[in-house]
XYZ file of C-alpha atoms in Angstrom:
604
model
C -33.507 19.655 -34.976
C -35.279 16.594 -35.952
C -35.486 13.093 -34.054
C -33.294 10.355 -35.470
C -34.065 7.473 -33.516
C -37.135 5.367 -34.581
C -38.475 1.828 -34.277
C -37.344 -1.009 -36.639
C -40.676 -2.120 -38.584
C -41.310 -5.889 -37.809
C -39.920 -6.943 -40.704
C -36.785 -5.847 -40.437
C -36.639 -6.604 -36.863
C -37.196 -10.205 -37.605
C -34.385 -10.406 -40.091
C -32.165 -9.133 -37.712
C -33.033 -11.908 -35.202
C -32.778 -14.411 -38.274
C -29.106 -13.360 -38.593
C -28.576 -15.088 -34.802
C -30.991 -17.967 -35.078
C -31.093 -18.914 -38.334
C -27.519 -19.334 -39.847
C -28.250 -21.901 -42.694
C -30.741 -24.598 -43.389
C -29.126 -26.740 -40.699
C -30.537 -23.917 -38.437
C -33.874 -24.189 -39.909
C -34.069 -28.214 -39.575
C -33.153 -28.001 -35.796
C -35.888 -25.530 -34.884
C -38.497 -27.061 -36.743
C -37.446 -30.576 -35.463
C -37.016 -29.321 -31.758
C -40.631 -28.017 -32.230
C -42.023 -31.200 -33.528
C -40.251 -32.851 -30.225
C -42.104 -30.627 -27.955
C -45.464 -31.327 -29.669
C -45.260 -35.001 -28.527
C -44.833 -36.394 -31.877
C -44.176 -39.736 -32.177
C -42.884 -39.991 -35.988
C -40.947 -37.254 -37.600
C -39.927 -36.832 -41.081
C -37.377 -34.399 -42.597
C -37.020 -33.966 -46.570
C -34.510 -31.522 -47.853
C -34.318 -30.237 -51.763
C -30.911 -29.143 -52.820
C -29.549 -29.147 -49.079
C -32.185 -26.794 -47.959
C -31.661 -24.046 -50.169
C -34.902 -25.121 -52.557
C -37.081 -26.828 -49.870
C -37.354 -27.966 -46.202
C -40.068 -29.927 -45.083
C -40.735 -31.175 -41.603
C -43.983 -33.478 -40.641
C -44.815 -34.831 -37.771
C -47.662 -36.231 -36.152
C -47.742 -34.116 -32.991
C -50.926 -32.428 -31.162
C -50.786 -29.933 -33.689
C -52.472 -25.866 -33.463
C -55.206 -24.357 -33.518
C -56.250 -21.549 -36.315
C -55.108 -19.020 -33.664
C -52.302 -20.551 -32.251
C -50.884 -21.066 -35.555
C -51.063 -17.577 -36.629
C -49.817 -16.492 -33.280
C -46.639 -18.807 -33.540
C -45.223 -16.464 -36.313
C -45.030 -13.477 -33.984
C -42.049 -12.469 -32.057
C -41.432 -14.006 -28.398
C -44.670 -15.495 -28.970
C -44.426 -18.932 -27.044
C -46.151 -21.800 -24.916
C -43.427 -22.209 -22.522
C -43.093 -19.288 -20.558
C -45.375 -17.386 -18.787
C -43.103 -15.515 -16.288
C -39.375 -14.774 -15.491
C -39.162 -17.626 -13.281
C -40.166 -20.123 -15.585
C -36.560 -19.589 -17.392
C -34.979 -21.480 -14.447
C -37.273 -24.556 -14.747
C -37.124 -25.796 -18.621
C -37.897 -29.066 -19.765
C -38.457 -27.876 -23.369
C -36.438 -27.270 -26.426
C -37.605 -23.894 -27.687
C -38.993 -21.336 -25.474
C -38.106 -17.681 -26.793
C -40.625 -17.799 -29.579
C -37.791 -16.470 -31.956
C -37.663 -19.560 -34.386
C -40.722 -19.666 -36.605
C -40.533 -15.480 -36.914
C -37.186 -15.814 -37.902
C -37.693 -18.617 -40.379
C -40.473 -16.486 -41.838
C -38.638 -13.451 -42.365
C -36.115 -15.028 -44.705
C -37.880 -17.468 -46.512
C -41.460 -18.682 -47.972
C -43.440 -20.625 -45.579
C -46.530 -23.118 -45.659
C -47.933 -24.440 -42.600
C -50.760 -27.146 -42.585
C -51.754 -28.171 -39.291
C -54.673 -29.912 -37.475
C -55.234 -30.121 -33.764
C -55.723 -33.866 -32.314
C -59.844 -34.744 -32.410
C -60.305 -31.999 -35.048
C -61.871 -32.710 -38.218
C -60.407 -29.423 -40.039
C -56.915 -27.774 -39.962
C -55.576 -24.664 -41.124
C -53.179 -23.700 -44.088
C -51.188 -20.565 -43.706
C -48.912 -19.010 -46.308
C -46.328 -16.479 -45.217
C -43.637 -14.631 -47.430
C -40.910 -12.322 -45.688
C -43.134 -12.006 -42.579
C -46.257 -11.090 -44.413
C -49.299 -13.528 -44.501
C -50.533 -13.899 -48.154
C -53.270 -16.588 -47.200
C -54.954 -18.493 -44.272
C -58.098 -20.817 -45.346
C -59.098 -24.226 -43.596
C -57.903 -27.405 -45.239
C -57.940 -31.208 -44.878
C -54.540 -32.404 -43.397
C -53.003 -35.069 -41.147
C -52.995 -34.490 -37.359
C -49.970 -32.812 -36.365
C -47.853 -30.181 -38.480
C -46.376 -30.041 -41.957
C -43.945 -27.035 -42.524
C -42.696 -26.326 -45.664
C -39.852 -23.576 -45.734
C -39.049 -22.953 -49.691
C -36.628 -20.267 -50.908
C -34.450 -19.787 -47.813
C -32.763 -16.573 -47.613
C -34.502 -15.037 -51.247
C -34.745 -11.557 -49.766
C -31.485 -11.744 -48.310
C -29.017 -12.306 -51.226
C -25.688 -11.779 -49.253
C -27.138 -14.581 -46.926
C -27.873 -16.823 -49.474
C -24.301 -16.003 -51.489
C -22.497 -16.974 -48.424
C -23.659 -20.801 -48.065
C -21.705 -23.341 -48.786
C -21.723 -26.339 -51.149
C -24.577 -28.487 -51.309
C -22.151 -31.131 -49.776
C -21.145 -29.159 -47.046
C -24.748 -27.609 -46.079
C -25.818 -31.449 -46.367
C -23.196 -32.367 -43.844
C -24.310 -29.557 -41.421
C -28.135 -30.780 -41.642
C -26.924 -34.154 -40.807
C -24.917 -32.878 -37.904
C -28.002 -30.963 -36.859
C -30.270 -33.925 -37.163
C -27.991 -36.459 -35.231
C -27.928 -34.178 -32.320
C -31.529 -34.215 -31.915
C -32.278 -38.235 -32.847
C -29.356 -39.213 -30.103
C -31.483 -37.719 -27.557
C -35.166 -39.029 -28.208
C -34.462 -42.732 -29.232
C -38.401 -43.470 -28.533
C -39.491 -41.353 -31.612
C -39.072 -42.513 -35.064
C -37.292 -40.547 -37.619
C -36.775 -40.067 -41.236
C -34.350 -37.866 -43.317
C -34.620 -37.726 -47.029
C -32.365 -35.792 -49.164
C -33.550 -34.951 -52.701
C -35.948 -38.262 -52.410
C -32.933 -40.241 -51.330
C -33.434 -41.941 -47.946
C -30.406 -41.006 -45.715
C -31.801 -42.004 -42.104
C -34.669 -44.321 -41.247
C -34.604 -44.693 -37.624
C -37.321 -46.742 -35.699
C -37.992 -46.487 -32.001
C -35.321 -47.990 -29.865
C -33.040 -47.406 -26.778
C -30.034 -45.076 -26.733
C -27.481 -48.018 -27.635
C -29.456 -49.085 -30.517
C -30.240 -45.574 -31.552
C -26.321 -44.891 -31.490
C -25.767 -48.155 -33.466
C -28.637 -47.065 -36.196
C -26.857 -43.794 -36.824
C -23.407 -44.495 -36.850
C -23.327 -48.228 -38.078
C -22.507 -51.524 -36.647
C -19.004 -51.066 -36.321
C -19.342 -48.561 -33.540
C -21.166 -51.540 -31.184
C -17.708 -52.727 -30.636
C -16.135 -49.705 -29.373
C -18.271 -48.440 -26.639
C -18.338 -49.072 -23.123
C -21.569 -48.478 -20.576
C -20.911 -45.967 -18.062
C -23.140 -44.374 -15.323
C -23.082 -42.758 -12.077
C -26.153 -41.045 -9.772
C -25.236 -38.060 -7.646
C -27.139 -35.499 -5.671
C -25.618 -33.077 -8.004
C -26.371 -34.853 -11.258
C -26.998 -38.191 -12.639
C -24.452 -39.099 -15.585
C -25.152 -42.039 -18.317
C -24.005 -43.179 -21.911
C -21.095 -44.529 -23.361
C -17.571 -43.996 -23.800
C -14.924 -45.371 -26.370
C -12.569 -48.150 -25.956
C -8.958 -46.899 -26.342
C -8.650 -48.900 -29.948
C -11.480 -46.584 -30.755
C -9.342 -43.266 -30.615
C -8.537 -41.488 -33.921
C -7.311 -38.228 -34.650
C -9.939 -36.796 -37.095
C -13.677 -37.479 -36.963
C -14.112 -38.683 -33.444
C -17.843 -38.786 -32.345
C -18.161 -36.885 -29.200
C -21.446 -35.724 -27.595
C -22.288 -34.295 -24.661
C -26.394 -33.789 -23.719
C -28.098 -32.143 -20.674
C -31.437 -32.370 -20.242
C -31.844 -33.460 -23.543
C -30.279 -30.956 -25.175
C -26.773 -30.880 -26.935
C -24.094 -28.998 -25.690
C -20.461 -28.296 -26.523
C -18.358 -28.121 -23.502
C -14.388 -28.266 -23.666
C -13.962 -28.447 -20.195
C -15.893 -31.325 -19.721
C -14.156 -32.555 -22.710
C -10.521 -32.416 -20.797
C -12.332 -34.325 -17.845
C -12.816 -37.409 -20.118
C -9.880 -37.147 -21.883
C -8.067 -37.112 -18.544
C -9.242 -40.656 -17.744
C -7.427 -42.038 -21.062
C -3.929 -40.729 -20.136
C -1.189 -43.129 -21.596
C -3.799 -45.378 -22.809
C -4.291 -43.418 -26.219
C -1.497 -41.843 -28.208
C -1.119 -37.805 -28.170
C -3.259 -35.929 -30.177
C -6.135 -38.773 -30.608
C -9.719 -38.563 -29.078
C -11.754 -41.383 -28.161
C -15.599 -41.121 -29.089
C -18.315 -40.616 -26.569
C -21.935 -40.408 -25.827
C -22.567 -38.767 -22.331
C -26.088 -37.875 -21.152
C -26.347 -35.275 -18.098
C -29.835 -35.057 -16.006
C -29.287 -31.891 -13.800
C -31.800 -29.797 -12.353
C -32.828 -26.797 -14.408
C -32.078 -24.320 -11.748
C -28.635 -24.954 -11.758
C -28.269 -24.472 -15.361
C -28.401 -21.488 -17.800
C -29.259 -22.388 -21.468
C -30.203 -19.062 -22.339
C -26.441 -17.665 -22.918
C -26.146 -18.015 -26.689
C -28.544 -18.081 -29.720
C -28.214 -21.521 -30.572
C -28.301 -22.621 -27.311
C -25.016 -25.257 -27.514
C -23.130 -23.506 -24.694
C -24.523 -24.244 -21.291
C -23.450 -22.710 -17.846
C -23.293 -24.674 -15.103
C -23.694 -23.592 -11.472
C -20.956 -26.574 -10.046
C -18.733 -27.221 -13.471
C -15.791 -28.245 -10.997
C -17.621 -30.907 -9.038
C -19.510 -32.128 -11.931
C -15.990 -32.014 -13.823
C -14.780 -34.544 -10.971
C -17.679 -36.695 -10.865
C -17.441 -37.194 -14.765
C -13.713 -38.071 -15.089
C -14.185 -40.776 -12.143
C -17.330 -41.895 -13.805
C -15.101 -42.449 -17.259
C -11.935 -44.119 -15.509
C -14.292 -46.508 -13.485
C -15.935 -47.488 -17.058
C -12.447 -47.906 -18.681
C -11.391 -49.851 -15.512
C -13.913 -52.114 -15.287
C -14.115 -53.422 -18.353
C -10.374 -54.258 -18.301
C -9.430 -51.957 -20.685
C -6.508 -50.938 -18.237
C -3.959 -53.797 -18.365
C -4.126 -56.115 -14.802
C -2.017 -58.839 -13.727
C -3.723 -62.200 -14.048
C -2.763 -64.722 -11.611
C -4.994 -67.382 -13.001
C -2.733 -68.285 -16.197
C -0.821 -71.024 -17.385
C 2.727 -71.492 -16.035
C 1.878 -69.637 -12.696
C 4.113 -70.250 -9.539
C 3.619 -74.009 -7.939
C 2.785 -73.233 -4.272
C 3.585 -76.366 -2.368
C 0.962 -77.337 0.380
C 1.436 -76.822 3.788
C 2.677 -79.966 5.680
C 3.333 -79.829 9.460
C 5.736 -82.486 9.715
C 8.425 -80.732 7.458
C 10.674 -78.342 9.756
C 11.091 -74.771 8.473
C 13.914 -72.560 9.162
C 14.324 -68.740 9.246
C 16.762 -67.739 6.297
C 19.939 -66.595 6.832
C 22.147 -63.977 5.326
C 25.801 -65.161 4.344
C 28.344 -62.411 4.514
C 32.331 -61.719 4.729
C 32.862 -59.757 8.051
C 36.642 -59.247 6.671
C 35.398 -57.675 2.978
C 37.022 -54.012 2.226
C 35.448 -52.420 -0.619
C 38.360 -50.176 -0.551
C 40.821 -52.869 -0.780
C 41.501 -55.225 -3.973
C 41.251 -58.909 -3.560
C 44.634 -59.233 -4.485
C 46.351 -56.648 -2.519
C 45.793 -54.794 0.849
C 46.860 -51.551 -0.705
C 44.285 -49.083 -2.313
C 43.867 -49.728 -6.228
C 44.470 -46.183 -8.127
C 44.202 -47.753 -11.686
C 41.106 -47.104 -13.556
C 38.889 -50.064 -14.402
C 38.981 -51.894 -18.071
C 36.380 -50.678 -20.343
C 35.577 -47.390 -18.010
C 33.787 -46.074 -21.158
C 30.792 -48.805 -20.757
C 30.112 -46.908 -17.426
C 28.318 -44.168 -19.041
C 26.304 -45.956 -21.605
C 22.659 -45.001 -21.477
C 23.361 -41.950 -19.843
C 22.164 -38.589 -21.267
C 22.789 -35.127 -21.091
C 20.527 -33.200 -19.187
C 17.783 -31.249 -20.816
C 18.864 -27.944 -19.454
C 22.430 -28.527 -20.608
C 20.926 -29.903 -23.919
C 18.993 -26.531 -24.824
C 21.945 -24.177 -23.943
C 24.459 -25.876 -26.171
C 22.224 -26.562 -28.838
C 19.522 -23.646 -29.251
C 16.811 -23.565 -31.937
C 18.125 -21.090 -34.692
C 16.569 -17.761 -33.688
C 13.186 -16.686 -35.719
C 15.409 -13.641 -37.059
C 17.806 -15.301 -39.110
C 17.075 -16.390 -42.673
C 18.527 -19.424 -44.462
C 21.035 -17.454 -46.121
C 22.054 -15.640 -42.557
C 22.447 -19.582 -41.080
C 25.090 -20.561 -43.867
C 26.718 -17.121 -44.614
C 30.621 -17.753 -44.414
C 30.110 -21.735 -44.600
C 33.279 -23.655 -44.474
C 33.778 -25.448 -47.611
C 35.178 -28.634 -45.333
C 32.602 -30.589 -43.507
C 33.016 -33.319 -41.080
C 30.811 -36.453 -40.702
C 30.049 -37.496 -36.762
C 29.516 -41.352 -36.255
C 27.975 -41.383 -39.794
C 24.916 -39.743 -38.586
C 25.637 -36.194 -38.137
C 27.187 -33.153 -40.732
C 29.348 -31.020 -38.910
C 30.340 -27.465 -40.912
C 31.443 -24.112 -39.393
C 29.119 -21.242 -40.233
C 28.916 -17.644 -39.670
C 27.104 -18.020 -36.151
C 29.109 -21.231 -34.639
C 29.088 -25.081 -35.572
C 25.876 -26.453 -37.309
C 25.186 -29.769 -36.611
C 22.418 -31.511 -39.230
C 21.201 -34.970 -38.847
C 22.002 -36.092 -42.630
C 18.977 -38.695 -42.906
C 16.240 -35.977 -41.770
C 17.683 -33.701 -44.140
C 17.418 -35.775 -47.037
C 13.918 -36.523 -46.044
C 13.108 -32.828 -46.092
C 15.339 -32.614 -49.621
C 13.462 -35.573 -50.878
C 9.629 -34.792 -50.003
C 9.583 -31.476 -51.240
C 11.162 -33.168 -54.938
C 8.612 -35.768 -54.789
C 5.715 -33.371 -53.604
C 6.551 -31.405 -56.836
C 6.388 -34.511 -59.153
C 3.382 -36.144 -57.487
C 1.539 -32.882 -58.189
C 1.821 -33.284 -61.802
C 1.991 -37.332 -62.195
C -1.039 -39.529 -62.531
C -0.721 -42.627 -59.945
C -1.593 -46.026 -60.890
C -3.588 -48.540 -58.783
C -2.071 -51.283 -56.664
C -4.273 -54.437 -56.231
C -4.752 -55.500 -52.579
C -4.489 -59.362 -52.321
C -7.182 -59.192 -49.373
C -9.492 -56.106 -49.935
C -10.441 -54.450 -46.472
C -14.023 -53.328 -45.714
C -14.416 -49.623 -44.222
C -17.513 -48.756 -42.587
C -18.574 -44.900 -43.058
C -21.290 -42.873 -41.118
C -23.621 -41.075 -43.031
C -21.955 -37.881 -43.277
C -18.726 -39.431 -44.107
C -20.296 -41.173 -46.820
C -21.953 -38.164 -48.197
C -18.278 -36.609 -47.975
C -16.872 -39.902 -49.660
C -19.431 -39.456 -52.613
C -17.720 -35.947 -53.080
C -14.150 -36.853 -52.976
C -14.401 -40.403 -54.658
C -13.200 -38.983 -58.191
C -10.281 -37.594 -56.934
C -9.411 -40.804 -54.836
C -10.229 -42.797 -57.993
C -7.534 -40.781 -59.888
C -5.075 -41.043 -57.313
C -5.234 -44.775 -57.737
C -7.613 -45.578 -54.675
C -10.624 -48.459 -55.959
C -13.430 -48.530 -53.492
C -16.411 -50.881 -54.153
C -20.042 -50.038 -52.646
C -21.012 -52.989 -50.152
C -23.946 -51.300 -49.239
C -25.163 -49.927 -45.830
C -22.206 -47.203 -46.136
C -19.782 -50.025 -46.280
C -16.771 -49.957 -49.041
C -14.192 -52.571 -50.133
C -10.770 -50.798 -50.481
C -9.585 -53.038 -53.656
C -6.664 -51.010 -54.667
C -4.592 -48.308 -53.304
C -1.933 -46.046 -54.915
C 1.501 -47.563 -55.491
C 4.097 -46.668 -53.078
C 1.575 -46.744 -49.967
C 1.915 -50.652 -49.720
C 2.106 -51.560 -45.936
C 0.031 -48.659 -44.281
C -2.949 -49.221 -42.511
C -5.502 -48.670 -45.308
C -8.842 -48.812 -43.022
C -7.051 -45.907 -41.344
C -6.073 -43.870 -44.244
C -9.200 -43.700 -46.180
C -11.199 -42.791 -42.789
C -8.944 -40.043 -42.140
C -8.956 -38.719 -45.987
C -12.747 -38.777 -45.785
C -13.103 -37.356 -42.443
C -10.650 -34.340 -43.274
C -12.998 -33.898 -46.641
C -16.012 -33.800 -44.151
C -14.615 -31.429 -41.608
C -13.400 -28.962 -44.499
C -14.376 -28.244 -47.717
C -11.051 -28.996 -49.476
C -9.500 -31.571 -51.891
C -8.067 -34.914 -50.627
C -5.683 -34.723 -53.367
C -3.025 -32.673 -51.492
C -3.359 -34.723 -48.272
C -2.689 -37.819 -50.206
C 0.137 -36.242 -52.167
C 1.449 -35.337 -48.819
C 1.209 -38.815 -47.475
C 2.697 -40.591 -50.363
C 5.587 -37.917 -50.812
C 6.442 -38.535 -47.100
C 6.401 -42.193 -47.136
C 8.441 -42.336 -50.610
C 11.109 -39.716 -49.006
C 11.565 -41.915 -45.965
C 12.310 -44.931 -47.699
C 14.926 -43.513 -49.917
C 16.482 -41.361 -47.836
C 20.018 -41.770 -46.979
C 20.186 -44.235 -43.773
C 21.764 -43.305 -40.309
C 25.691 -44.653 -40.373
C 26.151 -44.422 -44.296
C 29.564 -42.747 -44.911
C 29.397 -39.762 -46.940
C 32.091 -38.036 -48.628
C 32.615 -34.154 -48.298
C 31.053 -33.561 -51.879
C 28.089 -35.357 -50.631
C 27.830 -33.431 -47.434
C 27.973 -30.372 -49.513
C 25.036 -30.996 -51.811
C 23.080 -32.211 -48.774
C 23.537 -28.922 -47.077
C 22.904 -26.971 -50.479
C 19.872 -28.613 -51.319
C 18.700 -28.551 -47.986
C 18.629 -24.828 -47.532
C 16.966 -24.639 -50.870
C 13.866 -26.162 -49.242
C 11.129 -24.188 -48.111
C 11.400 -25.328 -43.979
C 15.275 -26.354 -43.306
C 14.264 -26.680 -39.436
C 12.205 -29.446 -39.372
C 11.261 -32.888 -41.125
C 7.493 -33.052 -42.764
C 6.392 -34.979 -39.237
C 7.923 -32.071 -37.299
C 11.451 -33.291 -36.172
C 14.339 -31.038 -35.905
C 17.070 -31.216 -38.911
C 19.784 -28.900 -37.532
C 21.090 -27.508 -34.113
C 23.564 -24.797 -34.217
C 26.447 -24.706 -31.285
C 27.212 -21.196 -30.850
C 30.464 -19.485 -31.215
C 30.167 -17.831 -27.299
C 29.068 -20.967 -26.008
C 32.178 -22.697 -27.521
C 34.405 -20.013 -25.837
C 32.970 -20.121 -22.601
C 33.571 -24.053 -22.318
C 36.981 -23.459 -23.104
C 37.488 -20.735 -20.641
């Protein structure tokens, strides 16, 4: 029997490694820019063509490489950062495994021009699919100049699964931001198809955040910081009013490296309990300094997931630091006695006599006897119903009497053997007998669901007209949001939005679709663009849903309106013809069923 196990060729092994390290054009930029940072560069330029599909170029003024090092850098596991296994626990640099350049060269065509500082001649190296196609001396600037062309040209399946240019450019911007926010002392530029996206001069952390995300965020941040023997934590957290449902800018960095950490995210959010609405997130930019021996950054190929030795203790330190930052800057309401209208406290005068307060009471008072008669009163007080105003039924009783409709029942099953006669309770609820018991329907919510689905169908085939704003509001966008806005702007214009470019990623909202008057325009536009940047979908459906819900709420029958039996019958029939009979579009219960067995149990 012949042997079946063979060693993989280096080209195949590199392609397999590239599948883990190089997932998209943004991965190439991350690896090359991190190498430039490790090389001691003071200025790094990134240029992309067609969102990295055609070309990616990274130019730095670092220390460069010799002829031998430039050739050896493209071999697997060739690195200048590690000499022994123990070095893995004392890392202070970004790249260290020696897989980035071999992985990039395995799936693209690479040209490298590099020159050591102080040398007169540099090296020009050409590689295609892990094969060296040329090497010669050249004249070039000090540092390194990497040109990566035709990414995944030899792996068509990988190239086919790349997203649109807008999505890939957003990923590039995200990877770029995660690096520039850590190294404010380095100047960075990013150009896409010869259009400048970022031009970041050297600055401090706060100014770098403002340069990346715009001037508006400067008014939303609070500084924070704490130093302990376990770790040092610095950075900025958002004010409660800066919270948003989508697109919150949240960044953790540890020892100069971006990381994702859901556990620490909960620590930050715990400081904002009862300060922000449920489901909304606050922005933060938090930097950890931890001894390298106490963390492991080598547990994931992209090195964005980091394991801490003392996670629980750091969680407590982080939560306390954020609470202190929020409280110190009076974001938590406090009692201020130094205000107009404070109580007038008289000045102490020793000549005025003071007396101890006395409590006056009637020693003959008997609460069990009426004032007019000595006999106990057995008559019920007048207006006794008011004694029970505001008293609510216990949740456990409410849940047992009005349970949610079982998932096994269909809409037809619920209204089987429905009574032709209905009863309206206090102008709010429609009560009707069904097969399983007594069904109670909130008439307003039911009508909202009916009208919502009706309007939604109408809006899908109808062109809306813009409603001019008397005072146009200016909305500021980040670079990634500005890229997404350019993609969805034609759709928004067709829906009735009119946005005017004011420069510096700021847009004036001159008009909104008719029917959306009174909404928070800035929040509406920002949420739509954030949704478009998070997922590659059209914003038309989301706008249609928002408009349909608003129209349905305004047109639905109000609570307290008296309905006839025929009107109640129509509402029930139209409700059970909807796609969802149990909940309104914003998640509120529409109906409840008082089961037959529960009624019989109460009357035993």
